[in-house]
XYZ file of C-alpha atoms in Angstrom:
343
model
C 42.392 -100.435 185.464
C 39.366 -99.428 187.600
C 40.789 -95.645 187.831
C 40.729 -95.716 183.926
C 37.352 -97.152 184.022
C 36.031 -94.704 186.225
C 37.604 -91.731 184.045
C 35.888 -93.413 181.100
C 32.560 -93.851 182.462
C 32.601 -89.975 183.948
C 33.554 -88.736 180.069
C 30.540 -90.772 178.783
C 28.261 -89.332 181.480
C 29.248 -85.931 180.408
C 28.879 -86.405 176.926
C 25.444 -87.870 177.515
C 24.510 -85.013 179.646
C 25.690 -82.547 177.024
C 23.843 -84.392 174.383
C 20.817 -84.184 176.314
C 21.122 -80.597 176.621
C 21.591 -80.071 173.041
C 18.596 -82.276 172.191
C 16.125 -80.740 174.648
C 17.577 -77.531 175.765
C 17.937 -74.122 173.869
C 21.408 -72.978 172.564
C 22.954 -71.065 169.696
C 25.687 -72.906 167.768
C 27.563 -71.363 164.995
C 25.344 -72.981 162.501
C 22.035 -71.784 164.069
C 23.469 -68.229 164.321
C 24.385 -68.210 160.886
C 20.830 -69.295 159.882
C 19.557 -66.922 161.838
C 21.659 -64.104 160.536
C 20.877 -65.142 156.902
C 17.168 -65.342 157.256
C 17.089 -61.696 158.896
C 19.252 -60.290 156.061
C 16.987 -61.874 153.407
C 13.956 -60.783 155.259
C 15.024 -57.141 155.779
C 15.866 -56.830 152.160
C 12.399 -57.866 151.045
C 11.032 -55.336 153.637
C 13.141 -52.719 152.169
C 11.971 -53.290 148.822
C 8.297 -53.227 150.068
C 8.465 -50.066 151.791
C 9.736 -48.392 148.534
C 6.944 -50.284 146.685
C 4.518 -48.792 148.823
C 5.898 -45.460 148.919
C 5.880 -45.346 145.076
C 2.120 -46.396 145.076
C 1.368 -43.441 147.132
C 3.208 -41.109 145.029
C 1.609 -42.596 141.800
C -1.934 -42.075 143.414
C -1.247 -38.486 144.149
C 0.375 -37.734 140.900
C -2.618 -39.174 138.873
C -5.288 -37.217 141.417
C -6.879 -40.488 141.962
C -9.349 -40.747 144.776
C -9.038 -44.459 144.782
C -7.833 -45.548 148.381
C -4.077 -46.888 148.409
C -5.402 -50.182 149.847
C -7.293 -50.991 146.426
C -3.991 -50.778 144.602
C -2.462 -54.002 143.451
C 1.005 -52.646 143.671
C 0.310 -51.476 147.316
C -0.659 -55.318 148.121
C 2.241 -56.593 146.343
C 4.445 -54.490 148.656
C 2.301 -55.914 151.754
C 2.923 -59.391 150.465
C 6.832 -58.617 150.184
C 6.725 -57.075 153.676
C 4.926 -60.165 155.181
C 7.390 -62.628 153.475
C 10.358 -60.581 154.985
C 8.742 -60.512 158.372
C 8.274 -64.203 158.126
C 12.095 -64.590 157.646
C 12.784 -62.171 160.540
C 10.110 -64.314 162.598
C 12.162 -67.588 161.725
C 15.479 -65.801 162.653
C 14.444 -64.993 166.156
C 13.974 -68.631 166.695
C 17.500 -69.051 165.800
C 19.386 -66.337 167.386
C 19.179 -63.549 170.049
C 17.093 -60.193 169.640
C 20.031 -58.367 170.026
C 21.696 -59.895 167.019
C 18.768 -60.178 164.779
C 17.433 -56.508 165.317
C 20.332 -54.477 164.312
C 20.652 -56.371 161.100
C 17.837 -54.308 159.888
C 20.670 -52.052 158.468
C 20.747 -54.136 155.394
C 17.726 -52.078 154.251
C 20.289 -49.242 153.729
C 22.830 -50.936 151.496
C 26.641 -49.859 151.465
C 28.917 -47.945 153.404
C 32.170 -48.943 155.240
C 31.019 -47.566 158.619
C 27.725 -49.667 158.316
C 29.478 -52.778 157.262
C 31.963 -52.394 160.040
C 29.077 -51.972 162.642
C 27.465 -55.013 161.245
C 30.468 -57.137 161.505
C 30.840 -56.133 165.081
C 27.305 -56.640 165.988
C 27.370 -60.162 164.686
C 30.606 -60.825 166.253
C 30.089 -59.537 169.638
C 26.192 -60.164 170.092
C 25.419 -61.904 173.275
C 25.181 -65.742 172.580
C 22.083 -66.728 174.804
C 22.345 -70.147 176.295
C 19.117 -70.102 178.543
C 16.390 -72.181 177.771
C 13.289 -70.096 176.589
C 10.271 -72.251 177.295
C 6.564 -71.484 178.085
C 7.138 -71.815 181.769
C 9.934 -69.303 181.786
C 8.010 -66.764 179.490
C 5.120 -66.999 182.065
C 7.639 -66.197 184.836
C 9.086 -63.211 183.026
C 5.589 -61.870 182.012
C 4.976 -61.180 185.716
C 8.537 -59.982 186.677
C 8.748 -56.540 188.250
C 11.275 -55.108 185.658
C 9.011 -56.218 182.677
C 5.744 -54.855 184.325
C 7.551 -51.496 184.844
C 8.691 -51.533 181.264
C 5.369 -52.322 179.894
C 3.557 -49.822 182.020
C 6.180 -46.901 180.944
C 5.598 -48.257 177.304
C 1.854 -47.969 177.532
C 1.937 -44.577 179.001
C 4.425 -43.262 176.224
C 2.286 -45.017 173.446
C -0.845 -43.251 174.622
C 0.497 -39.879 175.075
C 2.021 -40.096 171.403
C -1.322 -41.382 170.307
C -3.099 -38.384 171.834
C -0.941 -35.814 170.119
C -1.320 -37.986 166.885
C -5.069 -38.352 166.794
C -6.534 -35.475 168.853
C -3.810 -32.815 167.874
C -3.075 -33.967 164.427
C 0.611 -33.889 164.955
C 2.182 -36.133 162.218
C 5.684 -35.319 162.677
C 8.006 -38.270 161.700
C 9.499 -38.927 165.223
C 5.950 -39.304 166.749
C 5.068 -41.771 164.115
C 8.123 -43.811 164.374
C 8.186 -43.667 168.009
C 4.666 -45.255 168.223
C 6.275 -48.062 165.776
C 9.095 -48.397 167.901
C 7.133 -48.637 171.161
C 5.131 -51.592 169.323
C 8.216 -53.092 168.224
C 9.630 -53.546 171.343
C 6.537 -55.555 172.476
C 6.548 -57.273 169.123
C 10.079 -58.741 169.153
C 9.252 -59.967 172.658
C 6.114 -62.146 171.340
C 7.797 -62.974 168.199
C 10.884 -64.455 169.692
C 8.635 -66.241 172.327
C 6.349 -67.724 169.563
C 9.253 -68.514 167.512
C 11.367 -70.482 170.330
C 8.297 -72.468 171.440
C 7.401 -73.529 167.889
C 11.153 -74.484 167.597
C 11.245 -76.544 170.731
C 7.909 -78.146 170.072
C 9.571 -79.302 166.601
C 12.596 -80.671 168.469
C 10.223 -82.880 170.689
C 9.590 -80.469 173.711
C 5.907 -79.790 173.277
C 5.178 -76.076 174.187
C 2.063 -75.544 172.074
C -0.450 -76.667 174.970
C 0.378 -73.797 177.372
C -1.941 -70.751 177.187
C 1.085 -68.361 177.109
C 1.716 -69.322 173.525
C -1.646 -68.189 172.281
C -1.396 -64.981 174.429
C 1.927 -64.098 172.718
C 0.560 -65.202 169.370
C -2.253 -62.667 169.703
C 0.019 -60.105 171.098
C 2.432 -60.555 167.855
C -0.482 -60.273 165.425
C -1.918 -57.052 167.139
C 1.350 -55.269 167.466
C 2.518 -56.359 164.147
C -0.809 -54.901 162.454
C -0.586 -51.573 164.039
C 3.116 -51.385 163.266
C 2.313 -51.543 159.604
C -0.477 -49.178 160.007
C 1.622 -46.402 161.633
C 4.513 -47.113 159.502
C 2.185 -46.837 156.365
C 1.011 -43.337 157.720
C 4.718 -42.118 157.906
C 5.447 -43.523 154.212
C 2.381 -41.459 153.072
C 3.874 -38.349 154.576
C 7.630 -38.663 154.236
C 9.882 -40.180 151.767
C 11.542 -43.778 152.192
C 14.979 -42.096 152.522
C 13.802 -40.526 155.728
C 11.556 -43.312 157.195
C 13.827 -46.402 156.393
C 16.738 -45.124 158.505
C 15.015 -43.612 161.335
C 12.777 -46.535 161.582
C 15.826 -48.885 161.617
C 17.453 -46.906 164.426
C 14.164 -46.689 166.455
C 13.485 -50.172 166.085
C 17.109 -51.315 166.920
C 17.065 -49.387 170.212
C 13.571 -50.590 171.335
C 14.438 -54.292 170.293
C 17.771 -54.181 172.227
C 16.130 -52.738 175.380
C 13.241 -55.251 175.226
C 15.711 -58.025 174.820
C 17.811 -56.834 177.758
C 14.750 -56.449 180.021
C 12.545 -59.414 178.960
C 15.248 -62.303 178.046
C 18.138 -60.824 179.983
C 20.549 -61.039 176.777
C 23.144 -59.169 178.499
C 23.584 -61.551 181.326
C 26.778 -63.320 181.381
C 28.245 -60.924 178.779
C 31.689 -59.562 179.366
C 32.398 -55.660 179.842
C 34.619 -55.837 176.535
C 31.939 -57.934 174.398
C 28.998 -55.903 175.487
C 30.960 -52.640 174.618
C 31.879 -53.751 171.251
C 28.424 -54.854 170.696
C 26.938 -51.528 171.475
C 29.763 -49.679 169.712
C 28.871 -51.861 166.647
C 25.246 -50.677 167.024
C 26.548 -47.305 167.011
C 28.632 -47.583 164.025
C 25.683 -49.146 162.203
C 23.712 -46.008 163.123
C 26.138 -43.577 162.012
C 26.645 -45.224 158.939
C 22.890 -45.181 158.094
C 23.072 -41.559 158.924
C 25.885 -40.820 156.565
C 24.326 -42.843 153.800
C 20.835 -41.015 153.814
C 21.415 -37.749 155.347
C 21.744 -35.740 151.898
C 19.074 -37.876 150.403
C 15.363 -36.640 150.223
C 16.574 -32.975 150.248
C 15.593 -31.865 146.784
C 13.232 -29.711 145.294
C 10.243 -31.949 145.839
C 9.248 -31.628 149.640
C 5.557 -31.450 149.268
C 2.762 -31.718 146.514
C 1.200 -28.621 147.697
C 1.691 -25.056 148.317
C -0.021 -22.498 150.690
C -2.229 -20.074 148.919
C -0.669 -17.328 151.213
C 2.648 -17.681 149.293
C 1.420 -16.982 145.987
C 0.978 -13.206 144.993
C -2.233 -11.825 144.325
C -4.147 -14.829 145.939
C -6.558 -14.443 148.569
C -6.316 -16.697 151.374
C -9.592 -18.605 150.652
C -8.017 -22.317 151.194
C -5.249 -23.562 152.931
C -3.606 -25.573 150.178
C -3.535 -25.674 146.487
C -3.959 -29.131 144.777
C -1.249 -29.851 142.442
C -1.436 -30.498 138.494
C -0.852 -33.892 136.823
C 3.175 -32.943 136.911
C 4.947 -34.552 139.742
C 6.888 -31.477 140.540
C 4.382 -28.993 140.058
C 3.185 -26.908 143.346
C 6.294 -27.974 145.107
C 8.703 -25.590 147.005
C 12.641 -26.160 146.986
C 13.017 -23.461 149.724
C 9.946 -22.049 151.227
C 11.646 -19.342 152.999
C 13.496 -18.170 149.914
C 10.013 -18.088 148.099
C 8.356 -16.031 150.706
C 11.423 -13.602 150.722
C 11.206 -12.993 146.877
C 7.443 -12.527 146.869
C 7.953 -9.814 149.781
């Protein structure tokens, strides 16, 4: 009888300790993971629509020959509102699931493809299930850890080099622009997850908003988000959405996974097979996105301006010739073939 009572007391103690963990600690159950996944999917769909609206706004202003800045267009602001709404969905998703699960779900911005769907399934199935408690004190300690400091130093150096080539050397290659976005995104996902989890814990009764690190991460989140939008908008003005969206997804996913692994140690405790399947799922998603988009954007309309040097009988008085009101006027399908014909 006494032995049975001891066993019963031990069982109750385990339940109470488990209940305490569930009420005060941080964990990911199937329900919270599902909520995070759904929020991320909805947010990324809105972001995809937003990027296409912004690109359409730039094209329409160029076709009309309007000198009005794009930020005075109501359509552009509507796209920004959609992007903000989508980012709010992503922000909330980071409070319910790990960075490594939410970041690769950006491939829903490129709809379709068996390979992409298979990759998404593997990512969701084998993404690391983080059981550590992400509190303000832990974030404070992680901010001064040697691995994070090395990562930040390398990220700042890389960003400064890219910014130098972009601003001083006028290099506007899509890889330069989107790499800067990715570097900012790696710091952004760290701050977003920190803010989201601290708010979530505070709502559950474990107040975290009194710590200064919350406001530091909030400022970092706002700054990195603003400059991400700025450089992403620069890329959308120069390149088609079919080029920007998939490349941005791949660069962002890689940077977010690396940031989550370094700062939040999300691979800790993950088995070799699960880790391999997760990374293989990310790889399949990248391949699927590439397959879906590599033939797009290769039509005749590559530029709205052509060089005076490619027009027979024209002197090289200016570098470019403005296009007319026609959307396709002044574009070259194959610049090399055009030069050969003129010669």
